[in-house]
Short mmCIF file of C-alpha atoms in Angstrom, two decimals:
data_model
loop_
_atom_site.label_atom_id
_atom_site.label_comp_id
_atom_site.label_asym_id
_atom_site.label_seq_id
_atom_site.Cartn_x
_atom_site.Cartn_y
_atom_site.Cartn_z
CA MET X 1136 35.62 213.24 -77.26
CA ILE X 1137 31.99 214.29 -77.72
CA ILE X 1138 30.62 215.16 -81.15
CA VAL X 1139 27.16 216.59 -81.46
CA LYS X 1140 25.58 216.62 -84.93
CA ASP X 1141 22.32 218.47 -85.78
CA LEU X 1142 20.78 217.89 -82.34
CA HIS X 1143 17.07 218.60 -82.04
CA LYS X 1144 14.85 218.31 -79.02
CA THR X 1145 11.16 219.12 -78.81
CA PHE X 1146 8.88 218.99 -75.79
CA GLU X 1147 5.42 218.78 -77.25
CA ASP X 1148 5.18 222.06 -79.22
CA ASN X 1149 8.33 223.57 -77.76
CA HIS X 1150 11.36 223.30 -80.01
CA VAL X 1151 14.04 223.60 -77.36
CA LEU X 1152 17.08 222.54 -79.38
CA GLN X 1153 17.16 223.51 -83.02
CA GLY X 1154 20.02 221.74 -84.70
CA VAL X 1155 23.04 222.08 -82.34
CA ASN X 1156 26.46 221.09 -83.73
CA TYR X 1157 29.50 220.98 -81.55
CA HIS X 1158 32.76 219.17 -81.00
CA ILE X 1159 34.24 218.77 -77.51
CA HIS X 1160 37.91 217.77 -77.38
CA PRO X 1161 39.59 215.94 -74.54
CA GLY X 1162 40.77 218.17 -71.75
CA GLU X 1163 38.60 221.10 -72.77
CA LYS X 1164 36.54 223.08 -70.27
CA ILE X 1165 33.44 224.15 -72.12
CA VAL X 1166 31.37 226.76 -70.30
CA VAL X 1167 27.86 227.26 -71.60
CA VAL X 1168 26.00 230.50 -70.81
CA GLY X 1169 22.78 231.98 -72.03
CA PRO X 1170 19.43 233.37 -70.92
CA SER X 1171 16.99 230.98 -69.18
CA GLY X 1172 15.00 228.96 -71.69
CA SER X 1173 17.79 229.07 -74.22
CA GLY X 1174 18.18 225.28 -74.16
CA LYS X 1175 21.54 225.10 -72.44
CA SER X 1176 20.45 222.69 -69.68
CA THR X 1177 18.60 220.55 -72.21
CA PHE X 1178 21.76 220.45 -74.33
CA LEU X 1179 23.77 219.27 -71.40
CA ARG X 1180 21.18 216.66 -70.40
CA CYS X 1181 21.12 215.35 -73.91
CA LEU X 1182 24.84 214.66 -73.77
CA ASN X 1183 24.32 211.74 -71.34
CA LEU X 1184 20.82 211.03 -72.63
CA LEU X 1185 18.93 211.98 -69.51
CA GLU X 1186 16.92 213.75 -72.24
CA MET X 1187 16.38 211.62 -75.30
CA PRO X 1188 17.11 213.81 -78.36
CA THR X 1189 14.26 214.03 -80.86
CA SER X 1190 16.74 213.78 -83.71
CA GLY X 1191 20.43 214.18 -84.40
CA GLU X 1192 23.58 212.29 -83.41
CA ILE X 1193 25.83 212.27 -80.39
CA TRP X 1194 29.19 210.52 -80.54
CA PHE X 1195 31.12 209.79 -77.39
CA ASP X 1196 34.58 208.34 -77.60
CA GLY X 1197 33.93 207.13 -81.18
CA GLN X 1198 30.60 205.49 -80.29
CA LEU X 1199 27.24 206.69 -81.61
CA ILE X 1200 25.34 206.79 -78.29
CA THR X 1201 22.04 207.97 -79.78
CA ASP X 1202 21.79 204.56 -81.45
CA PRO X 1203 18.86 202.74 -79.71
CA LYS X 1204 20.99 199.54 -79.54
CA VAL X 1205 23.67 201.11 -77.36
CA ASP X 1206 23.58 200.17 -73.64
CA ILE X 1207 23.26 203.65 -72.24
CA ASP X 1208 23.98 202.55 -68.67
CA LYS X 1209 27.49 201.52 -69.74
CA VAL X 1210 28.07 204.84 -71.47
CA ARG X 1211 26.90 206.83 -68.46
CA ARG X 1212 29.54 205.23 -66.25
CA HIS X 1213 32.11 207.34 -68.12
CA MET X 1214 30.15 210.59 -67.92
CA GLY X 1215 29.81 212.17 -64.52
CA MET X 1216 26.97 214.65 -63.90
CA VAL X 1217 26.44 217.23 -61.20
CA PHE X 1218 22.96 218.67 -60.71
CA GLN X 1219 21.61 222.00 -59.60
CA ASN X 1220 19.81 220.39 -56.73
CA PHE X 1221 22.64 218.06 -55.71
CA ASN X 1222 20.36 214.98 -55.77
CA LEU X 1223 22.28 213.11 -53.17
CA PHE X 1224 20.55 209.86 -52.20
CA ASN X 1225 18.68 210.87 -49.04
CA ASN X 1226 18.36 207.36 -47.74
CA HIS X 1227 22.09 206.67 -47.75
CA THR X 1228 25.07 207.98 -45.81
CA ILE X 1229 27.66 210.09 -47.60
CA MET X 1230 29.92 207.06 -47.82
CA ASP X 1231 27.14 204.96 -49.33
CA ASN X 1232 26.27 207.76 -51.71
CA ILE X 1233 29.80 207.61 -53.11
CA THR X 1234 30.32 203.83 -53.11
CA LEU X 1235 26.87 202.70 -54.18
CA ALA X 1236 27.38 202.85 -57.93
CA PRO X 1237 30.96 201.47 -58.10
CA VAL X 1238 30.09 198.58 -55.80
CA LYS X 1239 26.68 197.68 -57.27
CA LEU X 1240 28.08 197.86 -60.78
CA LYS X 1241 30.86 195.54 -59.66
CA LEU X 1242 33.61 197.89 -60.67
CA MET X 1243 35.25 197.84 -57.25
CA SER X 1244 35.03 195.78 -54.09
CA ARG X 1245 33.48 197.49 -50.98
CA GLU X 1246 36.84 198.02 -49.40
CA GLU X 1247 38.42 199.46 -52.53
CA ALA X 1248 35.42 201.80 -53.03
CA CYS X 1249 35.53 203.03 -49.43
CA GLU X 1250 39.22 203.63 -49.64
CA ASN X 1251 38.83 205.53 -52.86
CA ALA X 1252 35.88 207.51 -51.37
CA LEU X 1253 37.86 208.55 -48.37
CA LYS X 1254 40.69 209.78 -50.59
CA LEU X 1255 38.22 211.80 -52.68
CA LEU X 1256 36.47 213.18 -49.61
CA ASP X 1257 39.84 214.26 -48.24
CA ARG X 1258 40.48 216.15 -51.46
CA VAL X 1259 37.32 218.27 -50.92
CA GLY X 1260 37.92 218.52 -47.15
CA LEU X 1261 34.84 216.50 -46.09
CA LYS X 1262 36.43 213.32 -44.81
CA GLU X 1263 34.74 213.70 -41.40
CA LYS X 1264 31.31 213.68 -43.02
CA ALA X 1265 31.52 210.10 -44.35
CA ASP X 1266 28.94 208.76 -41.90
CA ALA X 1267 26.58 211.72 -42.08
CA TYR X 1268 23.33 211.81 -43.98
CA PRO X 1269 22.66 214.34 -46.73
CA SER X 1270 20.09 216.15 -44.59
CA GLN X 1271 22.83 217.04 -42.14
CA LEU X 1272 24.96 218.96 -44.69
CA SER X 1273 24.88 222.49 -46.06
CA GLY X 1274 24.21 223.12 -49.70
CA GLY X 1275 27.89 223.71 -50.46
CA GLN X 1276 28.90 220.51 -48.73
CA LYS X 1277 26.16 218.56 -50.56
CA GLN X 1278 27.43 219.81 -53.88
CA ARG X 1279 31.02 218.98 -53.13
CA ILE X 1280 29.91 215.45 -52.16
CA ALA X 1281 27.89 215.23 -55.40
CA ILE X 1282 31.02 216.04 -57.32
CA VAL X 1283 32.96 213.41 -55.39
CA ARG X 1284 30.21 210.83 -56.05
CA SER X 1285 30.60 211.38 -59.78
CA LEU X 1286 34.40 211.31 -59.60
CA ALA X 1287 34.28 207.93 -57.80
CA MET X 1288 33.26 206.36 -61.10
CA SER X 1289 36.45 207.78 -62.72
CA PRO X 1290 34.57 209.45 -65.54
CA LYS X 1291 36.18 210.68 -68.75
CA VAL X 1292 34.02 213.80 -68.84
CA MET X 1293 32.08 215.74 -66.16
CA LEU X 1294 28.85 217.60 -66.88
CA PHE X 1295 27.77 220.33 -64.55
CA ASP X 1296 24.19 221.57 -64.73
CA GLU X 1297 24.17 224.95 -62.99
CA PRO X 1298 26.06 223.56 -59.99
CA THR X 1299 25.95 226.75 -57.96
CA SER X 1300 22.51 228.12 -58.77
CA ALA X 1301 20.79 226.56 -55.79
CA LEU X 1302 23.39 227.63 -53.27
CA ASP X 1303 23.49 230.43 -50.76
CA PRO X 1304 25.96 233.06 -52.00
CA GLU X 1305 28.56 232.36 -49.35
CA MET X 1306 28.76 228.72 -50.48
CA VAL X 1307 29.28 229.33 -54.16
CA GLY X 1308 33.01 229.85 -53.66
CA GLU X 1309 33.78 226.49 -52.07
CA VAL X 1310 32.10 224.60 -54.90
CA LEU X 1311 33.76 226.65 -57.63
CA GLU X 1312 37.09 226.03 -55.90
CA VAL X 1313 36.58 222.27 -56.13
CA MET X 1314 35.64 222.66 -59.78
CA LYS X 1315 38.74 224.71 -60.48
CA GLU X 1316 40.97 222.12 -58.85
CA LEU X 1317 39.24 219.42 -60.95
CA ALA X 1318 39.88 221.49 -64.05
CA GLU X 1319 43.57 221.65 -63.21
CA THR X 1320 43.82 217.87 -63.16
CA GLY X 1321 42.99 217.90 -66.88
CA MET X 1322 39.44 216.65 -66.64
CA THR X 1323 37.20 217.33 -69.65
CA MET X 1324 34.36 219.44 -68.36
CA VAL X 1325 31.10 220.90 -69.72
CA VAL X 1326 29.66 223.47 -67.37
CA VAL X 1327 26.32 225.29 -67.68
CA THR X 1328 26.51 228.21 -65.32
CA HIS X 1329 25.75 231.87 -64.64
CA GLU X 1330 29.14 232.36 -62.96
CA MET X 1331 30.88 234.54 -65.50
CA GLY X 1332 33.99 234.81 -63.37
CA PHE X 1333 34.31 231.01 -63.51
CA ALA X 1334 33.80 231.06 -67.30
CA ARG X 1335 36.47 233.63 -67.72
CA GLU X 1336 38.97 231.98 -65.44
CA VAL X 1337 38.54 228.28 -66.07
CA GLY X 1338 36.92 227.92 -69.45
CA THR X 1339 38.88 227.05 -72.52
CA LYS X 1340 35.85 227.85 -74.61
CA VAL X 1341 32.70 229.76 -73.81
CA LEU X 1342 29.47 229.08 -75.66
CA PHE X 1343 26.54 231.43 -75.83
CA MET X 1344 23.20 229.68 -76.36
CA ASP X 1345 19.99 231.33 -77.30
CA ASP X 1346 16.83 230.07 -78.95
CA GLY X 1347 18.00 226.49 -78.97
CA ASN X 1348 21.22 227.17 -80.83
CA ILE X 1349 24.87 228.00 -80.19
CA MET X 1350 24.97 231.67 -81.20
CA GLU X 1351 28.56 232.35 -80.42
CA GLU X 1352 31.64 230.39 -79.40
CA ASN X 1353 34.97 231.80 -78.46
CA THR X 1354 37.91 231.80 -76.05
CA PRO X 1355 36.86 233.46 -72.74
CA GLN X 1356 38.97 236.54 -73.52
CA GLU X 1357 37.42 237.18 -76.97
CA PHE X 1358 34.03 236.12 -75.67
CA PHE X 1359 33.86 238.71 -72.93
CA ASN X 1360 35.90 241.49 -74.53
CA ASN X 1361 34.74 241.34 -78.08
CA PRO X 1362 31.25 239.83 -78.20
CA LYS X 1363 30.17 239.86 -81.87
CA SER X 1364 26.38 239.26 -81.98
CA PRO X 1365 24.13 241.98 -80.67
CA ARG X 1366 22.26 239.29 -78.61
CA LEU X 1367 25.39 238.38 -76.73
CA GLN X 1368 26.34 242.06 -76.22
CA ASP X 1369 22.89 242.59 -74.77
CA PHE X 1370 23.15 239.45 -72.53
CA LEU X 1371 26.58 240.44 -71.28
CA SER X 1372 25.52 243.95 -70.51
CA LYS X 1373 22.85 242.52 -68.24
CA VAL X 1374 24.86 239.94 -66.37
CA LEU X 1375 28.28 241.63 -66.01
CA MET I 1279 -31.84 199.81 -11.66
CA GLN I 1280 -30.92 196.50 -10.18
CA GLU I 1281 -33.34 194.76 -12.49
CA TRP I 1282 -31.66 196.43 -15.49
CA PHE I 1283 -28.24 195.26 -14.36
CA GLU I 1284 -29.56 191.74 -13.89
CA SER I 1285 -31.06 191.61 -17.30
CA VAL I 1286 -27.82 192.91 -18.88
CA GLY I 1287 -25.87 190.33 -16.95
CA LYS I 1288 -28.18 187.60 -18.14
CA LYS I 1289 -27.84 188.72 -21.74
CA PHE I 1290 -24.10 188.81 -21.35
CA VAL I 1291 -23.97 185.27 -19.99
CA MET I 1292 -26.31 184.14 -22.76
CA ALA I 1293 -24.15 185.75 -25.48
CA PHE I 1294 -20.74 184.82 -24.28
CA VAL I 1295 -20.70 182.19 -21.51
CA GLU I 1296 -23.50 179.69 -22.03
CA GLY I 1297 -22.45 176.70 -24.10
CA ASP I 1298 -18.94 178.10 -24.30
CA ARG I 1299 -20.11 180.62 -26.90
CA TRP I 1300 -17.02 182.76 -26.41
CA LYS I 1301 -15.13 180.02 -28.28
CA LEU I 1302 -17.15 180.81 -31.37
CA TYR I 1303 -16.03 184.42 -31.36
CA ILE I 1304 -12.43 183.39 -30.94
CA LYS I 1305 -12.69 180.91 -33.76
CA GLY I 1306 -14.43 183.53 -35.90
CA LEU I 1307 -11.77 186.02 -35.14
CA GLY I 1308 -9.12 183.48 -36.10
CA VAL I 1309 -10.76 183.14 -39.52
CA THR I 1310 -10.99 186.91 -39.95
CA LEU I 1311 -7.32 187.39 -39.08
CA GLU I 1312 -6.11 184.53 -41.15
CA ILE I 1313 -7.90 185.78 -44.26
CA ALA I 1314 -6.85 189.40 -43.61
CA LEU I 1315 -3.19 188.58 -42.97
CA PHE I 1316 -2.67 186.44 -46.02
CA ALA I 1317 -4.77 188.66 -48.26
CA ALA I 1318 -2.66 191.63 -47.08
CA ILE I 1319 0.55 189.84 -48.03
CA ILE I 1320 -0.80 188.89 -51.41
CA GLY I 1321 -2.10 192.37 -51.88
CA LEU I 1322 1.20 193.90 -51.06
CA LEU I 1323 3.04 191.64 -53.52
CA ILE I 1324 0.55 192.15 -56.34
CA GLY I 1325 0.33 195.89 -55.63
CA THR I 1326 4.08 196.43 -55.82
CA VAL I 1327 4.46 194.41 -59.04
CA VAL I 1328 1.45 196.10 -60.64
CA ALA I 1329 2.69 199.55 -59.61
CA LEU I 1330 6.01 198.89 -61.26
CA MET I 1331 4.26 197.55 -64.33
CA ARG I 1332 2.07 200.61 -64.51
CA LEU I 1333 5.08 202.94 -64.27
CA SER I 1334 7.11 201.15 -66.88
CA THR I 1335 7.85 203.13 -70.02
CA LYS I 1336 9.53 202.43 -73.32
CA ARG I 1337 12.70 204.26 -74.32
CA ASP I 1338 10.60 206.97 -76.02
CA GLY I 1339 8.51 207.48 -72.87
CA LYS I 1340 5.40 205.74 -74.11
CA LYS I 1341 3.42 203.15 -72.02
CA THR I 1342 4.41 199.52 -72.35
CA ILE I 1343 2.05 196.66 -72.82
CA TRP I 1344 2.57 195.79 -69.14
CA ALA I 1345 1.42 199.29 -68.12
CA ARG I 1346 -1.79 198.72 -70.14
CA ILE I 1347 -2.45 195.30 -68.60
CA ALA I 1348 -1.96 196.81 -65.12
CA GLY I 1349 -4.38 199.59 -65.98
CA VAL I 1350 -7.07 197.14 -67.02
CA TYR I 1351 -6.65 195.09 -63.85
CA ILE I 1352 -6.97 198.15 -61.65
CA ASP I 1353 -10.05 199.31 -63.58
CA VAL I 1354 -11.81 195.95 -63.35
CA ILE I 1355 -11.12 195.40 -59.65
CA ARG I 1356 -12.05 198.92 -58.65
CA GLY I 1357 -15.06 198.94 -60.88
CA THR I 1358 -16.83 195.98 -59.28
CA PRO I 1359 -18.03 195.36 -55.69
CA SER I 1360 -15.73 193.09 -53.64
CA VAL I 1361 -18.68 190.94 -52.52
CA LEU I 1362 -19.33 190.15 -56.17
CA GLN I 1363 -15.62 189.44 -56.79
CA LEU I 1364 -15.73 186.97 -53.85
CA LEU I 1365 -18.85 185.32 -55.15
CA ILE I 1366 -17.45 185.00 -58.68
CA MET I 1367 -14.32 183.54 -57.21
CA TRP I 1368 -16.24 181.02 -55.13
CA PHE I 1369 -18.96 179.98 -57.56
CA VAL I 1370 -17.27 180.47 -60.92
CA ILE I 1371 -13.50 180.70 -61.08
CA MET I 1372 -12.62 178.31 -58.25
CA LYS I 1373 -15.85 176.34 -58.02
CA ASN I 1374 -13.95 173.07 -57.70
CA CYS I 1375 -11.94 174.30 -54.75
CA HIS I 1376 -13.54 173.47 -51.44
CA ASN I 1377 -11.12 175.45 -49.31
CA GLY I 1378 -13.18 178.52 -48.59
CA ILE I 1379 -10.36 180.29 -46.80
CA LEU I 1380 -8.03 179.93 -49.73
CA VAL I 1381 -10.70 181.34 -52.08
CA ALA I 1382 -11.35 184.23 -49.76
CA VAL I 1383 -7.59 184.96 -49.33
CA LEU I 1384 -7.07 185.03 -53.11
CA SER I 1385 -10.17 187.11 -53.75
CA PHE I 1386 -9.28 189.70 -51.07
CA GLY I 1387 -5.61 189.65 -52.08
CA ILE I 1388 -6.40 190.35 -55.71
CA ASN I 1389 -8.86 193.03 -54.65
CA SER I 1390 -6.46 194.69 -52.26
CA GLY I 1391 -3.63 194.53 -54.83
CA ALA I 1392 -5.44 197.04 -57.06
CA TYR I 1393 -5.69 199.62 -54.27
CA VAL I 1394 -2.16 198.92 -53.01
CA SER I 1395 -0.75 199.38 -56.48
CA GLU I 1396 -2.17 202.90 -56.71
CA ILE I 1397 -0.76 203.70 -53.28
CA VAL I 1398 2.69 202.36 -54.22
CA ARG I 1399 2.61 204.12 -57.55
CA ALA I 1400 1.83 207.42 -55.83
CA GLY I 1401 4.59 206.78 -53.33
CA ILE I 1402 7.17 206.13 -56.03
CA LEU I 1403 6.08 209.23 -58.00
CA ALA I 1404 6.41 211.31 -54.84
CA VAL I 1405 10.16 210.57 -54.66
CA ASP I 1406 11.97 213.50 -56.32
CA LYS I 1407 12.81 212.85 -59.94
CA GLY I 1408 16.31 214.07 -59.32
CA GLN I 1409 17.02 210.92 -57.26
CA THR I 1410 16.32 208.78 -60.28
CA GLU I 1411 18.34 211.04 -62.58
CA ALA I 1412 21.29 210.95 -60.21
CA GLY I 1413 21.12 207.15 -60.04
CA ARG I 1414 20.88 206.77 -63.82
CA SER I 1415 23.64 209.32 -64.50
CA LEU I 1416 26.02 207.13 -62.47
CA GLY I 1417 25.28 204.24 -64.79
CA LEU I 1418 22.89 202.33 -62.56
CA SER I 1419 20.13 200.60 -64.49
CA LYS I 1420 16.43 201.46 -64.12
CA ALA I 1421 15.92 198.45 -61.87
CA GLN I 1422 18.97 199.11 -59.69
CA THR I 1423 17.92 202.80 -59.24
CA MET I 1424 14.44 201.65 -58.22
CA LEU I 1425 15.66 199.01 -55.83
CA TYR I 1426 18.49 200.89 -54.04
CA ILE I 1427 17.30 204.50 -54.23
CA VAL I 1428 13.65 205.09 -55.05
CA ILE I 1429 11.78 202.22 -53.31
CA PRO I 1430 13.46 202.65 -49.91
CA GLN I 1431 12.32 206.28 -49.99
CA ALA I 1432 8.93 205.40 -51.32
CA ILE I 1433 8.23 203.04 -48.40
CA LYS I 1434 8.23 205.98 -46.03
CA ASN I 1435 5.68 207.77 -48.24
CA VAL I 1436 3.30 204.84 -48.53
CA LEU I 1437 3.20 203.68 -44.97
CA PRO I 1438 0.19 205.76 -43.82
CA PRO I 1439 -2.08 204.88 -46.76
CA ILE I 1440 -0.97 201.24 -46.71
CA GLY I 1441 -1.93 201.04 -43.04
CA ASN I 1442 -5.30 202.48 -43.99
CA GLU I 1443 -5.71 199.84 -46.72
CA PHE I 1444 -4.93 197.05 -44.27
CA ILE I 1445 -7.61 198.39 -41.91
CA VAL I 1446 -10.14 198.54 -44.70
CA LEU I 1447 -9.23 195.02 -45.78
CA LEU I 1448 -9.55 193.62 -42.26
CA LYS I 1449 -13.05 194.96 -41.96
CA GLU I 1450 -14.00 194.01 -45.46
CA THR I 1451 -13.47 190.34 -44.66
CA ALA I 1452 -16.81 190.59 -42.80
CA ILE I 1453 -18.49 189.56 -46.05
CA VAL I 1454 -17.01 186.10 -46.16
CA GLY I 1455 -20.21 184.78 -44.64
CA TYR I 1456 -21.48 184.96 -48.29
CA VAL I 1457 -19.29 181.97 -49.14
CA SER I 1458 -20.22 180.10 -45.91
CA LEU I 1459 -17.14 180.86 -43.94
CA THR I 1460 -17.65 181.58 -40.28
CA ASP I 1461 -15.63 184.71 -39.52
CA LEU I 1462 -16.18 186.99 -36.51
CA THR I 1463 -19.15 188.82 -37.99
CA ARG I 1464 -20.92 185.59 -39.03
CA ALA I 1465 -20.22 183.98 -35.62
CA ALA I 1466 -21.90 186.96 -33.89
CA ASN I 1467 -24.77 186.73 -36.30
CA GLN I 1468 -25.24 182.98 -35.70
CA ILE I 1469 -25.31 183.48 -31.92
CA THR I 1470 -27.88 186.26 -32.43
CA SER I 1471 -30.22 183.92 -34.27
CA ARG I 1472 -29.74 181.20 -31.69
CA THR I 1473 -30.38 183.36 -28.64
CA TYR I 1474 -32.88 185.84 -30.21
CA GLU I 1475 -30.77 188.54 -28.66
CA ALA I 1476 -28.90 190.85 -30.99
CA PHE I 1477 -27.38 193.51 -28.78
CA MET I 1478 -24.60 191.66 -26.98
CA PRO I 1479 -23.19 189.53 -29.84
CA LEU I 1480 -23.16 192.39 -32.31
CA ILE I 1481 -21.72 194.96 -29.98
CA GLY I 1482 -19.27 192.38 -28.72
CA ALA I 1483 -18.03 191.65 -32.29
CA ALA I 1484 -17.79 195.40 -32.93
CA VAL I 1485 -15.64 195.85 -29.81
CA ILE I 1486 -13.32 193.05 -30.93
CA TYR I 1487 -12.85 194.58 -34.40
CA PHE I 1488 -12.24 197.99 -32.83
CA THR I 1489 -9.62 196.62 -30.43
CA ILE I 1490 -7.75 194.74 -33.10
CA ILE I 1491 -7.65 197.76 -35.38
CA LYS I 1492 -6.69 200.07 -32.58
CA ILE I 1493 -3.65 197.83 -31.84
CA LEU I 1494 -2.79 197.72 -35.57
CA THR I 1495 -2.99 201.56 -35.69
CA ILE I 1496 -0.61 201.96 -32.73
CA LEU I 1497 1.91 199.50 -34.25
CA LEU I 1498 1.78 201.32 -37.58
CA GLU I 1499 2.29 204.73 -35.90
CA ARG I 1500 5.32 203.39 -34.12
CA LEU I 1501 6.84 202.02 -37.32
CA GLU I 1502 6.20 205.23 -39.08
CA ARG I 1503 7.86 207.22 -36.37
CA ARG I 1504 10.88 204.98 -36.47
CA LEU I 1505 11.23 205.40 -40.24
CA ARG I 1506 10.80 209.16 -40.11
CA LYS I 1507 13.62 209.46 -37.66
CA SER I 1508 16.20 208.80 -40.38
CA ASP I 1509 15.05 211.99 -42.05
CA ASN I 1510 16.21 214.19 -39.22
CA ARG I 1511 19.43 212.50 -38.40
#
């Protein structure tokens, strides 16, 4: 579904991604872990070109999306993204947050979009918040809405950039629960996170990134029980 | 004491009542307001467009040709006195146009646009980058993200400095006497030279400016408060 070939990204003198290669298959739940500054967020943000790669290729659904001629806005409709800081539109109600993109992009009529939004809100238990503004919600609620907003576009893949890192500890669970349910529906997911429990439970593959490269890749069981590289052993000893 | 009051009263009558002179102030004020209002509208339009031009980037993040043009415009306008711009407009660029008000409106509008554009640019940049990223990640284009998400939030940011710019603009129109328009300041000045009495006309004009601007300030504060409310809903 997503094929990454020799991906490089530099910010001025900082070589953040140093030739990443990876193949994500449909239905996989890829969990990316690693120390801060390892390039895992940049890797994720390159996948939907929020960061323009310096060099390398990204293929999505058989299309080379790093080609400058590709209409990236069209590609992004099929890739949902959830941010660390939620990034709900502060000037819109929850309902408008969810329906804005489908309606403005003429994918749905207003009525269809609203109906769909209410269904999705019901799924995450926030139907009664439809007319609220983001500033009235807790962090956990905001993040659940952010997930719903992405799902309203019926994406083929969902990217999560540390979705629980900005949350108070007691709200982490409710967001992870929604993500778990989403995983069970068969959604292809790429998740950058520090939640090792989630990686172990939901991930089909866990990647360890360090120094702008994928150092180790394995099933969760092997990854956590038999880490091979000393770097990963060291990392796991610190976070577990 | 009584004498003093009598002399003040006489000066007042001379400055405002005799020969229906109060009408001259009103007429002058009309010219001032007309120029300020239309210049403000033009300034707002130019300012918004120029700010968007200045913020435009190519796919690789480099400045576009539009951004450079906008930069030159801002530099030129900010780098020269507005009186000079007005004179150049009147005597050089539009020397065949005999509508002084039109010339003044354009001159002040173009001048104000440079300052407004910097205000708008700052207001747009002050909106969290995450808002743009969220919009783009949903497949909205750059323009759609700007229009539906960033600009509505930027308006709240720019309201206080825009109000300030309008106030500056209103007072700056006092130089249109240079191109033989009779605004409030020039009207007061003319009455001074006719009556050989400077105190009343000049103070009177100052009070009128002050009152207008005070009203403008109150209106802006109200608007700002109303927009802020949506933050705490």
